PDB file of C-alpha atoms in Angstrom:
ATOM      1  CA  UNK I   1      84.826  22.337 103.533  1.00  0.00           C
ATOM      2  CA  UNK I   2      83.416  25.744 102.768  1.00  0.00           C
ATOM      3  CA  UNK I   3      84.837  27.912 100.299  1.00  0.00           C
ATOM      4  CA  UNK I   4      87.241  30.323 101.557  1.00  0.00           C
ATOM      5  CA  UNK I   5      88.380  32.332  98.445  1.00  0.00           C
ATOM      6  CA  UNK I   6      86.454  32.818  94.561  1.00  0.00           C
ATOM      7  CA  UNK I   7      88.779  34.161  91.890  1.00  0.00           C
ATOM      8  CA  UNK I   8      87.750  35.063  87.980  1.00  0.00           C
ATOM      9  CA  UNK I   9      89.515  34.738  84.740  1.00  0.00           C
ATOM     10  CA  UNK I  10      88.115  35.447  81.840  1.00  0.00           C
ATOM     11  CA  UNK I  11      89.533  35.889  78.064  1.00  0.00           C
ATOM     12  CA  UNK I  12      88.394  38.799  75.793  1.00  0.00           C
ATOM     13  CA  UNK I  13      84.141  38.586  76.422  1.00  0.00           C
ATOM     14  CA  UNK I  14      84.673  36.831  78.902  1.00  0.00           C
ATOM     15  CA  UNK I  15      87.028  39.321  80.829  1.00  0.00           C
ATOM     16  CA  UNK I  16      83.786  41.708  80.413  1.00  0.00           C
ATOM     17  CA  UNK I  17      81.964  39.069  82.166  1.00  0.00           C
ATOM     18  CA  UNK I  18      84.486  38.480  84.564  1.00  0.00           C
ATOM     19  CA  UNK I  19      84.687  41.872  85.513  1.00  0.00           C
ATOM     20  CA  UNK I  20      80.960  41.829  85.400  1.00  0.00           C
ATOM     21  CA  UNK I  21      80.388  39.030  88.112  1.00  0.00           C
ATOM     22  CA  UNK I  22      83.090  40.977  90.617  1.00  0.00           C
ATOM     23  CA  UNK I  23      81.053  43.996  90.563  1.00  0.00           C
ATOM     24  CA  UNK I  24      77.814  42.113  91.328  1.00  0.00           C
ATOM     25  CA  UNK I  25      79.753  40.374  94.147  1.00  0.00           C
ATOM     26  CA  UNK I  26      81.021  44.097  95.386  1.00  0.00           C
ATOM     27  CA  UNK I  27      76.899  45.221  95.660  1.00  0.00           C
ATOM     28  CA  UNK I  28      75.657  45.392  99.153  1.00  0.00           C
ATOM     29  CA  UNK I  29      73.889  42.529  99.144  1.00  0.00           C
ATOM     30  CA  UNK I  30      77.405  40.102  98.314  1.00  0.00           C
ATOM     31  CA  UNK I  31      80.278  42.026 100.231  1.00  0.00           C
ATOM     32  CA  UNK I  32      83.243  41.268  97.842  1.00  0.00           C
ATOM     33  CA  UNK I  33      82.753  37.195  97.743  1.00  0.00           C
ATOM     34  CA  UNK I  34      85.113  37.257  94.510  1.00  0.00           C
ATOM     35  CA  UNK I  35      88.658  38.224  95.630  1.00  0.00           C
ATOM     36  CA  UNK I  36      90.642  38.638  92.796  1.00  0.00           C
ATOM     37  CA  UNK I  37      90.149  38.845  88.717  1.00  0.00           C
ATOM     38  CA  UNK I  38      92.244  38.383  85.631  1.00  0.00           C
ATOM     39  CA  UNK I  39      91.094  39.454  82.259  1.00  0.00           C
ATOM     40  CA  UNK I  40      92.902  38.263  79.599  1.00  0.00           C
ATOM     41  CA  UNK I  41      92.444  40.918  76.729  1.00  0.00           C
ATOM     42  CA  UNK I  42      89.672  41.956  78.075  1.00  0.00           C
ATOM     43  CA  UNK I  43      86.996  43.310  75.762  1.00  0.00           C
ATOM     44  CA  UNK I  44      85.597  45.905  78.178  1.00  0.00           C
ATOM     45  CA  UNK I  45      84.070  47.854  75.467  1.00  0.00           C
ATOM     46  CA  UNK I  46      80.828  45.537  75.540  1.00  0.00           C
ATOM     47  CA  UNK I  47      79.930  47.391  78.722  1.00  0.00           C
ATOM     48  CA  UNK I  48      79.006  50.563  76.083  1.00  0.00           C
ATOM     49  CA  UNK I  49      76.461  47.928  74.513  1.00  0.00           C
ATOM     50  CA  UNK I  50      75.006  47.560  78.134  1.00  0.00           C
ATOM     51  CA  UNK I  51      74.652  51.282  78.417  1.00  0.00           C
ATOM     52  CA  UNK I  52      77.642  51.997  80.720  1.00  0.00           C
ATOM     53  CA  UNK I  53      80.858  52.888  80.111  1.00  0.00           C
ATOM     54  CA  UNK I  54      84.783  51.308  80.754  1.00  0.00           C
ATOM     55  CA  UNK I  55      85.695  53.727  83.490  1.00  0.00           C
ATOM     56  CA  UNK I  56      82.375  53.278  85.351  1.00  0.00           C
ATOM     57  CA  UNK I  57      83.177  49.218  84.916  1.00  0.00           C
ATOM     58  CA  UNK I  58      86.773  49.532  86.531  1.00  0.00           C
ATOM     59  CA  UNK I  59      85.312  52.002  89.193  1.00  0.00           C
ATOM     60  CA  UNK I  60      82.567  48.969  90.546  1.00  0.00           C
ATOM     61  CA  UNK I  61      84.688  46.442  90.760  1.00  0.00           C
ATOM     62  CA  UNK I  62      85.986  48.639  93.555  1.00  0.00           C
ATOM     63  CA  UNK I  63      89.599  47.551  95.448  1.00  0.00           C
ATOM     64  CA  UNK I  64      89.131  43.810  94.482  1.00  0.00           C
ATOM     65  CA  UNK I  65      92.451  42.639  93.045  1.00  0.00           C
ATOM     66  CA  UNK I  66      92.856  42.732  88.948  1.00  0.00           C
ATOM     67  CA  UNK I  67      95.412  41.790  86.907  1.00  0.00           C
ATOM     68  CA  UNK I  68      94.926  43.142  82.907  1.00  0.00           C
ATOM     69  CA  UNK I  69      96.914  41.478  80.311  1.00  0.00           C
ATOM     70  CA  UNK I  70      96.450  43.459  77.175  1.00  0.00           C
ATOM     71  CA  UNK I  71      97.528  42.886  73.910  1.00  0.00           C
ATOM     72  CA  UNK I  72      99.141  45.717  71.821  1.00  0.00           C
ATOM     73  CA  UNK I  73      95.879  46.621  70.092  1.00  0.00           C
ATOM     74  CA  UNK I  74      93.120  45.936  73.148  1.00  0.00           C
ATOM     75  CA  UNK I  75      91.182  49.325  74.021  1.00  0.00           C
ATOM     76  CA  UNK I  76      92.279  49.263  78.079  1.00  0.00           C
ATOM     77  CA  UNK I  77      96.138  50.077  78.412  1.00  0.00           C
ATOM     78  CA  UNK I  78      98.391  51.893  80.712  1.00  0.00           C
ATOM     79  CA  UNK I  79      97.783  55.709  80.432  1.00  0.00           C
ATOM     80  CA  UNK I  80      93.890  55.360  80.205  1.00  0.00           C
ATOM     81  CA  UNK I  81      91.425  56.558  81.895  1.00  0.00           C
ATOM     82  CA  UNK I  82      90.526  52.941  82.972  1.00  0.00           C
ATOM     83  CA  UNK I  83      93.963  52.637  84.172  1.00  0.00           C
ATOM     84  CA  UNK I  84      94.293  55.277  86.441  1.00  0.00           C
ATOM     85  CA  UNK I  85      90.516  54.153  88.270  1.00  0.00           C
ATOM     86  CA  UNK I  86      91.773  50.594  88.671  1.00  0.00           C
ATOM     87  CA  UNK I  87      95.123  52.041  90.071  1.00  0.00           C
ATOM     88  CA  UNK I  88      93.881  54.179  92.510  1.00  0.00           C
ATOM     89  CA  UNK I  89      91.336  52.013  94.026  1.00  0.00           C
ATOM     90  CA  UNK I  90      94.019  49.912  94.989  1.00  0.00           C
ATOM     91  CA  UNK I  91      96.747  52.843  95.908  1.00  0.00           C
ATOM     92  CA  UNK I  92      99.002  51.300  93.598  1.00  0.00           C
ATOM     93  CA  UNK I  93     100.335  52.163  90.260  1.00  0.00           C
ATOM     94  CA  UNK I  94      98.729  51.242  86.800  1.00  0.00           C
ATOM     95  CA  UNK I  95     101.688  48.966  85.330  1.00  0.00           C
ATOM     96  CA  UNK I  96     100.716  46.784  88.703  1.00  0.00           C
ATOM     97  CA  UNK I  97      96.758  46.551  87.366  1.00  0.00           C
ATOM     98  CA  UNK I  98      97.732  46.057  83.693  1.00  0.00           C
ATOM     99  CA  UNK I  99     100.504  43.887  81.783  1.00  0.00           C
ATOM    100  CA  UNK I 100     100.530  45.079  78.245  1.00  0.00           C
ATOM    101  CA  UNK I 101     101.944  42.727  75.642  1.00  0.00           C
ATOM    102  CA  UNK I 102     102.615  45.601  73.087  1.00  0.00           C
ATOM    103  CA  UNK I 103     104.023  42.782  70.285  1.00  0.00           C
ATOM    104  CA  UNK I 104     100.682  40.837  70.008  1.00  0.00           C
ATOM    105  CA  UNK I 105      97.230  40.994  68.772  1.00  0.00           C
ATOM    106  CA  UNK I 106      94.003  40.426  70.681  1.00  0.00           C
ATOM    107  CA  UNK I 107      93.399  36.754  71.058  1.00  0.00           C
ATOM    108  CA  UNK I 108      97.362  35.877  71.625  1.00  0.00           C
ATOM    109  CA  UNK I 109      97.180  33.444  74.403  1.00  0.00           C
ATOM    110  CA  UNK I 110      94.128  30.982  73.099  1.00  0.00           C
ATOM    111  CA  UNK I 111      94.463  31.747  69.475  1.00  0.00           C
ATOM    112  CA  UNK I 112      98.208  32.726  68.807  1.00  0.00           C
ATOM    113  CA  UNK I 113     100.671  30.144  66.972  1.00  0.00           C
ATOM    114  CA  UNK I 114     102.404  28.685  69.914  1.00  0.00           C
ATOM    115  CA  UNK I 115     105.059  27.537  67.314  1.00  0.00           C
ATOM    116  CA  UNK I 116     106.254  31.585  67.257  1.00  0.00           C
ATOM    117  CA  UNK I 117     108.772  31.636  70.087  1.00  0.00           C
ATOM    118  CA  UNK I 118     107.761  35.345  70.483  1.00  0.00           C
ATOM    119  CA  UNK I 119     103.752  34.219  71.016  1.00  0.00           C
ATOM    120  CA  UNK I 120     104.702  31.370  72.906  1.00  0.00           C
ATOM    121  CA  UNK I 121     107.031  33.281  75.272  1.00  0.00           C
ATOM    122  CA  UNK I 122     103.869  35.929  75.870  1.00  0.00           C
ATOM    123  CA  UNK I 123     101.361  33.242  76.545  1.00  0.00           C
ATOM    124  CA  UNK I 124     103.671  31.367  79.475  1.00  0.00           C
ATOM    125  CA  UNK I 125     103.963  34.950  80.848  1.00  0.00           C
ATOM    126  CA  UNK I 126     100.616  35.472  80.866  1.00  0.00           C
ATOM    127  CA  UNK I 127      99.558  32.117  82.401  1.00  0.00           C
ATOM    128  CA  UNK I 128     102.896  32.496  84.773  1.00  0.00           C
ATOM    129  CA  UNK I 129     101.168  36.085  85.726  1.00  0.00           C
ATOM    130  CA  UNK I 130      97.788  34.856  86.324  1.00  0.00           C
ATOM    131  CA  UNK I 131      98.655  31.673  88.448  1.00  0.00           C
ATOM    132  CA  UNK I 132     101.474  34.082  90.692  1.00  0.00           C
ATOM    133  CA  UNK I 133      97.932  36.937  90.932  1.00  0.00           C
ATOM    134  CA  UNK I 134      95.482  34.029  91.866  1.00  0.00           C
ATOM    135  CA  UNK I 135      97.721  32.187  94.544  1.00  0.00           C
ATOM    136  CA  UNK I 136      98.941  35.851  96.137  1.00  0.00           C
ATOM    137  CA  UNK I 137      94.796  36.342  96.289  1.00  0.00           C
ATOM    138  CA  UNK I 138      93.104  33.544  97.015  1.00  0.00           C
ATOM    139  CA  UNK I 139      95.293  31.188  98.949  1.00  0.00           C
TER     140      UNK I 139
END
């Protein structure tokens, strides 16, 4: 059967690719063929390195779904600049676009002691956020 839906995830770097691939799907040429993204501490800041910036990332990936889960010392968090694009493309409200995880460090879920109740409790959030996100979008 063809494929009906395309979602992204990607973790830190790959969050920047993530984000990345939807905005090369949004182009004229690709109308939107990814329909939701989830960057998991998303390093965002690599798009500077590619000579853009973070707001003009969030503003191309246009009203395709997102779901941010920051950690307490990522870049992209509620009140910022990249916040408020992401939330009104989607005529919604930023703490809908981005989780923040205020207690943690960047790299939580793949690299964080699963043995901490605290860490562990964040990373089954996070994967309990992203699974809810990608079955509300894509199925």
């Amino acid at each position: 059967p063809d494929c009906q839906a395309v979602g992204v995830v990607g973790f830190c770097y790959g969050a920047w690719n993530a984000a990345r691939a939807v905005a090369l799907s949004n182009n004229d040429n690709n109308n939107g063929k990814i329909k939701a993204c989830v960057g998991i501490h998303p390093s965002w800041h690599v798009e500077k390195v590619m000579g853009g910036t973070e707001e003009e990332l969030a503003a191309s990936l246009k009203t395709t779904p997102i779901l941010l889960c920051v950690a307490g010392n990522d870049a992209v968090k509620l009140g910022t600049t990249v916040a408020a694009v992401l939330a009104n493309q989607r005529d919604t409200t930023e703490d809908k676009v981005i989780v923040e995880f205020n207690d943690m460090v960047h790299g939580f879920v793949p690299r964080g002691d699963a043995n901490d109740p605290k860490t562990k409790e964040c990373q089954d959030k996070v994967m309990d956020l992203t699974v809810t996100f990608l079955k509300e979008h894509l199925f």
